[in-house]
Short mmCIF file of C-alpha atoms and ligand atoms in Angstrom, two decimals:
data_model
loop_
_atom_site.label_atom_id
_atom_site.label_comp_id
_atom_site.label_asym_id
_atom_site.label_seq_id
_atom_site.Cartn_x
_atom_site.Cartn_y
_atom_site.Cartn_z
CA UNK A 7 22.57 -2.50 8.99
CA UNK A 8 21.33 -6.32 8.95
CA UNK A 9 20.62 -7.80 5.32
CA UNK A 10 19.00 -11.02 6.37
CA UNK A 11 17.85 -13.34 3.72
CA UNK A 12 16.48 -15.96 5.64
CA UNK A 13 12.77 -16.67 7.28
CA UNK A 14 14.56 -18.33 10.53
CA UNK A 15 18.10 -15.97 10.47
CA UNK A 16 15.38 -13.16 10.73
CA UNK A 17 13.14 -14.56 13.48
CA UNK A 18 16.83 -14.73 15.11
CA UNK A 19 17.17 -11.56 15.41
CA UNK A 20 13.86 -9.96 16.57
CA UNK A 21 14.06 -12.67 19.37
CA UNK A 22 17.49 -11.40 19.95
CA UNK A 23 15.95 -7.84 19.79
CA UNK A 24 13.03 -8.56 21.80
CA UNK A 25 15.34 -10.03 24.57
CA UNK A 26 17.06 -6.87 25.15
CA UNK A 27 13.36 -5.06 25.37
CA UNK A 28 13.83 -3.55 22.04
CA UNK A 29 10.37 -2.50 20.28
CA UNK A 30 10.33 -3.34 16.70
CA UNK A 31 8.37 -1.52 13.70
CA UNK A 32 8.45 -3.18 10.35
CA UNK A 33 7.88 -1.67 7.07
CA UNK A 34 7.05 -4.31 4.11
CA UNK A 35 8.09 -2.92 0.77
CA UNK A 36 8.18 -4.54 -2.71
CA UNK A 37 11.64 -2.45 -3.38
CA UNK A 38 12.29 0.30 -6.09
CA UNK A 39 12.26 2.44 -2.68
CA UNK A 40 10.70 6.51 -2.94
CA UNK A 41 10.56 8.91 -0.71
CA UNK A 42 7.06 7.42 0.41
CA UNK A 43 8.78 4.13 1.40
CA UNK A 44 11.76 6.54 3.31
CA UNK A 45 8.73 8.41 4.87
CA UNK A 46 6.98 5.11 6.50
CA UNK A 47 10.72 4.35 7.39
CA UNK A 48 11.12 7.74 9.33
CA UNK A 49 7.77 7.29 11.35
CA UNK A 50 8.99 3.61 12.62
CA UNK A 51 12.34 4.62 13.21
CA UNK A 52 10.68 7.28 15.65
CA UNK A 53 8.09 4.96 17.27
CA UNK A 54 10.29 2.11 17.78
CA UNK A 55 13.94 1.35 19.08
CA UNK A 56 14.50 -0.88 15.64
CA UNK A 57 13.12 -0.67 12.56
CA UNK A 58 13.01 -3.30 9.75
CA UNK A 59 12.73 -2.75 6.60
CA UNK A 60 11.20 -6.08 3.99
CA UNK A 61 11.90 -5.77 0.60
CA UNK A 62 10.15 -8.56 -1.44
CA UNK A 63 8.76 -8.55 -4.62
CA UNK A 64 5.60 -11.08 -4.05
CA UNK A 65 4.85 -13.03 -7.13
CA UNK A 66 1.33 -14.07 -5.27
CA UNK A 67 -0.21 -10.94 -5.73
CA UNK A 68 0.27 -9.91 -9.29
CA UNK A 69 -2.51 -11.16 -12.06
CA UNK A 70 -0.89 -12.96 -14.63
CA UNK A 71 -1.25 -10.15 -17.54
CA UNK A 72 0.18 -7.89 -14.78
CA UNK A 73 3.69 -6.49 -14.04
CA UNK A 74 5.49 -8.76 -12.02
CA UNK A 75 8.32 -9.90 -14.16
CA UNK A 76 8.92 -6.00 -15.36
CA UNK A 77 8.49 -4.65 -11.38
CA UNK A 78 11.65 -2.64 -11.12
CA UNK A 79 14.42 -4.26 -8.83
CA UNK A 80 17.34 -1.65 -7.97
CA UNK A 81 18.50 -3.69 -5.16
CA UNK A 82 21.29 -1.99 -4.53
CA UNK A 83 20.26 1.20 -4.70
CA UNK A 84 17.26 0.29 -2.42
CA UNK A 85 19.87 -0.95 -0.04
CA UNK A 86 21.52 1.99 0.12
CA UNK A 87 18.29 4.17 0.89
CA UNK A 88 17.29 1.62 3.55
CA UNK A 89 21.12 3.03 5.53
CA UNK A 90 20.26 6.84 4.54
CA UNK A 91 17.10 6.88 7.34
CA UNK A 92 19.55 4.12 9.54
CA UNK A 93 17.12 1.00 9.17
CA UNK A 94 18.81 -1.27 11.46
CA UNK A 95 17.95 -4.63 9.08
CA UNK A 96 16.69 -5.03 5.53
CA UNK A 97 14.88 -8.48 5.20
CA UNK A 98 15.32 -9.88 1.71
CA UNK A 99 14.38 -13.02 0.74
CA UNK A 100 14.57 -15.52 -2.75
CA UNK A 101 10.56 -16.16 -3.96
CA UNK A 102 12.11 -20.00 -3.04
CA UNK A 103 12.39 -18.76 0.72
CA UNK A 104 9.26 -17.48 1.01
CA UNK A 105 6.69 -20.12 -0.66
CA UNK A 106 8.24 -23.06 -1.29
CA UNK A 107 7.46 -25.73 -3.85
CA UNK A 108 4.57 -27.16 -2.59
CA UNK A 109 3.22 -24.32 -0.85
CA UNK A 110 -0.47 -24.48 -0.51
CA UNK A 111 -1.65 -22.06 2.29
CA UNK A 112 -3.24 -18.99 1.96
CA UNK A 113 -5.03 -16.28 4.13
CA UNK A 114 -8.17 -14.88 2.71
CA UNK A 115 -9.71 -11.62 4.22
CA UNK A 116 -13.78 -11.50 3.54
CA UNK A 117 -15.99 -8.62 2.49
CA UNK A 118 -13.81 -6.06 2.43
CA UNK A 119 -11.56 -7.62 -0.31
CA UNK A 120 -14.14 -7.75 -2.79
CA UNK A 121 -14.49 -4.61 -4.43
CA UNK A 122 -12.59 -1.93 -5.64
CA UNK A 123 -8.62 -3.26 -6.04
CA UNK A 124 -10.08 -6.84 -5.19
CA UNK A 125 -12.82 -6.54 -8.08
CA UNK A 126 -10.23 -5.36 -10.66
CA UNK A 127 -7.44 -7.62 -9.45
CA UNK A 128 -8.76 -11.33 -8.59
CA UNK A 129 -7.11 -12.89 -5.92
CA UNK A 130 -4.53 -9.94 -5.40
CA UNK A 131 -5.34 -9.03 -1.70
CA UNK A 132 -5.22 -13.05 -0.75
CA UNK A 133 -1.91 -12.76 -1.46
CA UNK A 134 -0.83 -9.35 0.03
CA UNK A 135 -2.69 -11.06 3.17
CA UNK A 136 -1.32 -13.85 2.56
CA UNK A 137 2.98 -12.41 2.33
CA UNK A 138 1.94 -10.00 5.31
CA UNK A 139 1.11 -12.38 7.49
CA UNK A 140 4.13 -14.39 6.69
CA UNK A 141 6.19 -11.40 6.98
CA UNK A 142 4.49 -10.62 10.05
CA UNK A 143 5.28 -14.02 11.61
CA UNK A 144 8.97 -13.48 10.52
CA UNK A 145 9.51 -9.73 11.98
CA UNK A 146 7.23 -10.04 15.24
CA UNK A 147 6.77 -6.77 14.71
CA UNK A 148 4.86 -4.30 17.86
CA UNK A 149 4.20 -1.99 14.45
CA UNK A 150 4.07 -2.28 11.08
CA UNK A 151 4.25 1.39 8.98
CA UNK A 152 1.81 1.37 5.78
CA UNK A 153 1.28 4.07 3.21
CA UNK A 154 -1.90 6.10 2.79
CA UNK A 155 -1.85 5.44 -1.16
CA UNK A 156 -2.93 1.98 -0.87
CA UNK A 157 -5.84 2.69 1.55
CA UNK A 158 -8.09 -0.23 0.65
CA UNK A 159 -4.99 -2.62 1.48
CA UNK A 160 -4.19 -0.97 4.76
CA UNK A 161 -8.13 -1.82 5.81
CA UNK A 162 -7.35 -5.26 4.43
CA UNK A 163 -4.60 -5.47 6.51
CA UNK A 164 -6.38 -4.12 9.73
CA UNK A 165 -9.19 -6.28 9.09
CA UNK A 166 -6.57 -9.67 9.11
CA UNK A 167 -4.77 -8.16 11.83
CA UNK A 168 -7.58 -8.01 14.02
CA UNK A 169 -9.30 -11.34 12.97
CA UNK A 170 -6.39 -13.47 13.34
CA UNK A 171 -4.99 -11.56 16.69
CA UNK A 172 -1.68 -10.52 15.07
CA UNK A 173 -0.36 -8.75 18.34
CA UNK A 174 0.68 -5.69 16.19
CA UNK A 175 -0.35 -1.92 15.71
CA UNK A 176 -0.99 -1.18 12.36
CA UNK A 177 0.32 2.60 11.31
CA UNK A 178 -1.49 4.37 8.19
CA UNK A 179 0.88 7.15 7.19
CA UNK A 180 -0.04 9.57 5.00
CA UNK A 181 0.37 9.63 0.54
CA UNK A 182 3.87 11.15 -0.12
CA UNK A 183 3.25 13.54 -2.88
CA UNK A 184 5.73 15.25 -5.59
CA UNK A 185 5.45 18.72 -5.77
CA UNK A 186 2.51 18.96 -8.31
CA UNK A 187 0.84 16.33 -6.76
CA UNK A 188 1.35 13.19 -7.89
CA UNK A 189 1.44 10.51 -5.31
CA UNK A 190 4.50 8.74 -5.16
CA UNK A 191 4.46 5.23 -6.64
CA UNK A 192 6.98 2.55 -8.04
CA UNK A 193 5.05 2.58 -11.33
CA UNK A 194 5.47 6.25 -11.76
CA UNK A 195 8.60 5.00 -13.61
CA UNK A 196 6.88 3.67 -16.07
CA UNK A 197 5.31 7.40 -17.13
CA UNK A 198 6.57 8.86 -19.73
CA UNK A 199 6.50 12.69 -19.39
CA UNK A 200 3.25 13.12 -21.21
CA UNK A 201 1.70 10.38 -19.45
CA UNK A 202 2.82 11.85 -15.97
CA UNK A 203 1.70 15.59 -16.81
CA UNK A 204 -2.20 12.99 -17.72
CA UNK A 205 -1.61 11.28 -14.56
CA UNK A 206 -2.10 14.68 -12.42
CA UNK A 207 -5.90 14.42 -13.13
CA UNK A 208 -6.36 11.77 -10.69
CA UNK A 209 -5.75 14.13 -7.74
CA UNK A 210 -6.90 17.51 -9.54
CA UNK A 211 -10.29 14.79 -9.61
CA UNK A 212 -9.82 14.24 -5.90
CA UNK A 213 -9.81 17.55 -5.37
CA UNK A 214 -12.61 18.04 -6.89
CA UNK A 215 -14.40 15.57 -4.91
CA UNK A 216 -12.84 17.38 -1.58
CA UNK A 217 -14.22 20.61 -2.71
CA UNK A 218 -18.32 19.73 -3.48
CA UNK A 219 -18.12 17.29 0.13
CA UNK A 220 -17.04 20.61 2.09
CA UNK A 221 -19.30 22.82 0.22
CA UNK A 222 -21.54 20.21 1.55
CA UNK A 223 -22.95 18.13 -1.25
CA UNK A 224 -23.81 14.89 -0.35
CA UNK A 225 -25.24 12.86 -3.24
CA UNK A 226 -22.52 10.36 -4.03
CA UNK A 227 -23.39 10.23 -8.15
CA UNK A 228 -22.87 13.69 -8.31
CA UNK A 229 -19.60 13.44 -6.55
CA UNK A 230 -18.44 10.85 -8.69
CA UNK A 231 -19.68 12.40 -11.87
CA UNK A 232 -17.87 15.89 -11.04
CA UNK A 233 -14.79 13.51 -10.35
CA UNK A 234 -15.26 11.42 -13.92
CA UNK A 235 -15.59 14.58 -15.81
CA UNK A 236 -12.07 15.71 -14.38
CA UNK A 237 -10.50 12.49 -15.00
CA UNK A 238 -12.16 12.54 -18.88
CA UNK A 239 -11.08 16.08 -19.64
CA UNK A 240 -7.37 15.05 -20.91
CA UNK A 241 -7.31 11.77 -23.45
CA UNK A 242 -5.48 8.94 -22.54
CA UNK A 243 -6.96 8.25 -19.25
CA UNK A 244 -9.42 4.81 -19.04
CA UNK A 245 -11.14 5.17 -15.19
CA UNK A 246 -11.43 1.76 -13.38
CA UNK A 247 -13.15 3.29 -10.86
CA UNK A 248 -14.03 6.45 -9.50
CA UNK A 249 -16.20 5.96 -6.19
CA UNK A 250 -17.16 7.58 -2.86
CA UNK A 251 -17.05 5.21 0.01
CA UNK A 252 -17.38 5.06 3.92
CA UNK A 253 -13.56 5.66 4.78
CA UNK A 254 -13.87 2.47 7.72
CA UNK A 255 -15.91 0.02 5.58
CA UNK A 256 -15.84 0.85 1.71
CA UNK A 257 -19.55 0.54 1.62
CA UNK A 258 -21.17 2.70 -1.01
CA UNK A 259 -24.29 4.87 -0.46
CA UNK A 260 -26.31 7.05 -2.32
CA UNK A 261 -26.36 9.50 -0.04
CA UNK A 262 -23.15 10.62 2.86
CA UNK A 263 -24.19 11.33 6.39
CA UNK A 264 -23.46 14.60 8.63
CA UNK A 265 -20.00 13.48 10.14
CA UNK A 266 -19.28 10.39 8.30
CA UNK A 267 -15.70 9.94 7.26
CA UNK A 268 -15.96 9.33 3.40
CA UNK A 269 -13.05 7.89 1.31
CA UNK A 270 -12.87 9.28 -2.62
CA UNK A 271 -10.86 6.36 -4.29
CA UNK A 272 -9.38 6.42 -8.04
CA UNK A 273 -7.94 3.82 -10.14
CA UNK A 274 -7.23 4.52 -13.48
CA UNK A 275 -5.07 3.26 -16.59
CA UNK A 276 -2.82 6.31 -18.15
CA UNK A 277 -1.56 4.31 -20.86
CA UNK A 278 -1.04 0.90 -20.00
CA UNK A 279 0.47 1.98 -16.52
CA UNK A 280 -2.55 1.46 -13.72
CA UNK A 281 -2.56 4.14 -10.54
CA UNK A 282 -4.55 4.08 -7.95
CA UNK A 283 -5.29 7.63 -5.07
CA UNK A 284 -7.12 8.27 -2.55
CA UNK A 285 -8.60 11.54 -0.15
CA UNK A 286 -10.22 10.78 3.00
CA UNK A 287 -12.90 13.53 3.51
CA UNK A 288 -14.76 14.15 6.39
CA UNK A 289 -18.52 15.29 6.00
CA UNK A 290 -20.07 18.27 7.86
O1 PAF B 26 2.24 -2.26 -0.70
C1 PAF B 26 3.10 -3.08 -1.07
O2 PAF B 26 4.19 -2.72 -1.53
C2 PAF B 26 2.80 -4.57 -0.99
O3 PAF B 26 1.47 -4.84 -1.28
C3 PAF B 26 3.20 -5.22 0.35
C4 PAF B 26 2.38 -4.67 1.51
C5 PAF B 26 4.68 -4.98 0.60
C6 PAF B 26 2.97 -6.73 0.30
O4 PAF B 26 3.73 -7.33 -0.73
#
C-alpha cells in the first residue's frame, strides 16, 4: 500500500494507474477510520481495479467554536485499517500541502448549501466543496464512495460534480449502523456511555418518522412533531433540526406527494457532541 503525501507524487500515480487502464475509486475520509469508512472502502475496492483512500483532516470546514483542533487523529491505526480491506494507496497530506499560505480560492455550491448543515454551520459545505474538488483533481478518480450519514453533503457533492463536469460517478453507500442503531460516526468517541444510550433517540425518532410516512400520513408538521416528541422524551438532547424534505432537492413542503422520495433529517446536540441521521422514505 502507497502512503503518498504529496498533491503532484499522487497525481503520479493515478496517471501511472490510468496508463495501465486501471479504474480508480477514491474514498475521502477525515481519519479516525470505522467500520463505515471500511464499508465505503469495500464497495470501491469491488467497483474499481484501485482504490484510494484520502485521509485529511480539513481545517476549511470546521466553524471556529467547532472541533477541529480536538478531531481525533490515530494515524497509525487508520493506516493500518486502510491495509485490512487492501487499499492500494492512502493519500495524506500536511494542511501546508493542501492550501498554502496565500490560498484564496474557493468553490461555492448554491441553493442546496443553504439550509440544514449549511444553516447551522456557515461556510462549512464551501469548504467540503472546496477540499473535494481539490482532492478530486489530485485522485482523478472514475468514482468516489460517500457515506449515507452525511446525505445533505453527498447532494452537495453531486450538485458540484455535475456543475463543474468533474468526470466522476459519485457512489452514496448506505449509514453503517452499531447493533442498536447508532450510526457510526468519528464523534461517537466523544459519548460518554450515558450520552450514547441519549444518542439512540435520533434513529428510534427516525423510525418514527418511517412508520406514520408508510402508514401513509403525509402532513410534514405532524411528522416532524411525532419525531420532536421522540427526540424530547430523554433530557439532554437540544434538536437543531428535525425536518422532512424532498430526498433529491431538500425542499420542504407542507404536504408529501404519492411517490415522492422524502428524506427525514436529524441534527441534534447530546451534550456538547453534535450528530447528525438521516432515513430516506419513499411515499405511497
Ligand atoms: O465526510 C467527511 O469526512 C468530509 O466532509 C470529507 C468529505 C472527507 C471532506 O473533508
Amino acid at each position: 500500500m502507497e502512503i503518498v503525501r504529496s498533491i503532484r507524487e499522487m497525481q503520479e500515480y493515478t496517471k501511472k494507474w490510468r496508463a495501465n487502464n486501471l479504474s480508480i475509486a477514491f474514498v475521502p475520509t477525515m481519519g479516525a477510520l470505522h467500520d463505515g469508512h471500511l464499508e465505503l472502502m469495500r464497495v470501491a475496492k469491488k467497483t474499481a481495479d484501485v482504490c484510494i483512500v484520502s485521509v485529511f483532516v480539513n481545517p476549511l470546514q470546521f466553524g471556529p467554536n467547532e472541533d477541529f483542533a480536538r478531531y481525533p487523529r490515530p494515524i497509525e491505526k487508520d493506516i493500518e485499517l486502510c491495509k485490512t480491506v487492501g487499499v492500494d494507496g492512502v493519500f495524506l497530506p500536511e494542511v501546508h500541502e493542501i492550501y498554502s499560505e496565500n490560498f484564496s480560492t474557493t468553490v461555492n455550491v448554491g441553493v442546496i448549501t443553504e439550509k440544514f448543515e449549511g444553516a447551522s454551520r456557515t461556510s462549512h459545505f464551501q469548504g467540503v466543496t472546496t477540499i473535494v474538488a481539490k482532492l478530486l483533481l489530485a485522485t482523478n478518480p472514475d468514482w468516489m464512495m460517500m457515506g449515507q450519514k452525511d446525505y445533505q453533503q453527498v447532494l452537495v457533492i453531486k450538485k458540484m460534480v455535475s456543475d463543474l463536469n468533474f468526470p466522476v460517478n459519485v457512489v452514496m453507500v448506505p449509514t453503517k449502523r452499531d447493533d442498536d442503531g447508532l450510526a457510526l460516526s468519528s464523534r461517537n468517541k466523544y459519548l460518554s456511555d450515558s450520552e450514547r444510550k441519549t444518542a439512540l433517540q435520533i434513529r428510534k425518532a427516525l423510525l418514527v418518522g418511517k412508520q406514520l410516512i408508510d402508514n401513509g400520513s403525509k402532513t410534514s408538521k405532524s411528522i416532524e412533531d411525532a419525531m420532536q416528541s421522540v427526540l424530547q422524551s430523554v433530557e439532554g438532547i437540544r434538536i437543531d433540526y428535525c425536518s422532512v424534505a424532498n430526498a433529491k432537492t431538500l425542499e420542504k413542503k407542507n404536504e408529501l406527494e404519492s411517490k415522492e422520495s422524502v428524506v427525514l433529517l436529524i441534527a441534534a446536540f447530546v451534550g456538547t457532541t453534535r450528530l447528525i441521521d438521516n432515513e430516506v422514505v419513499d411515499v405511497h
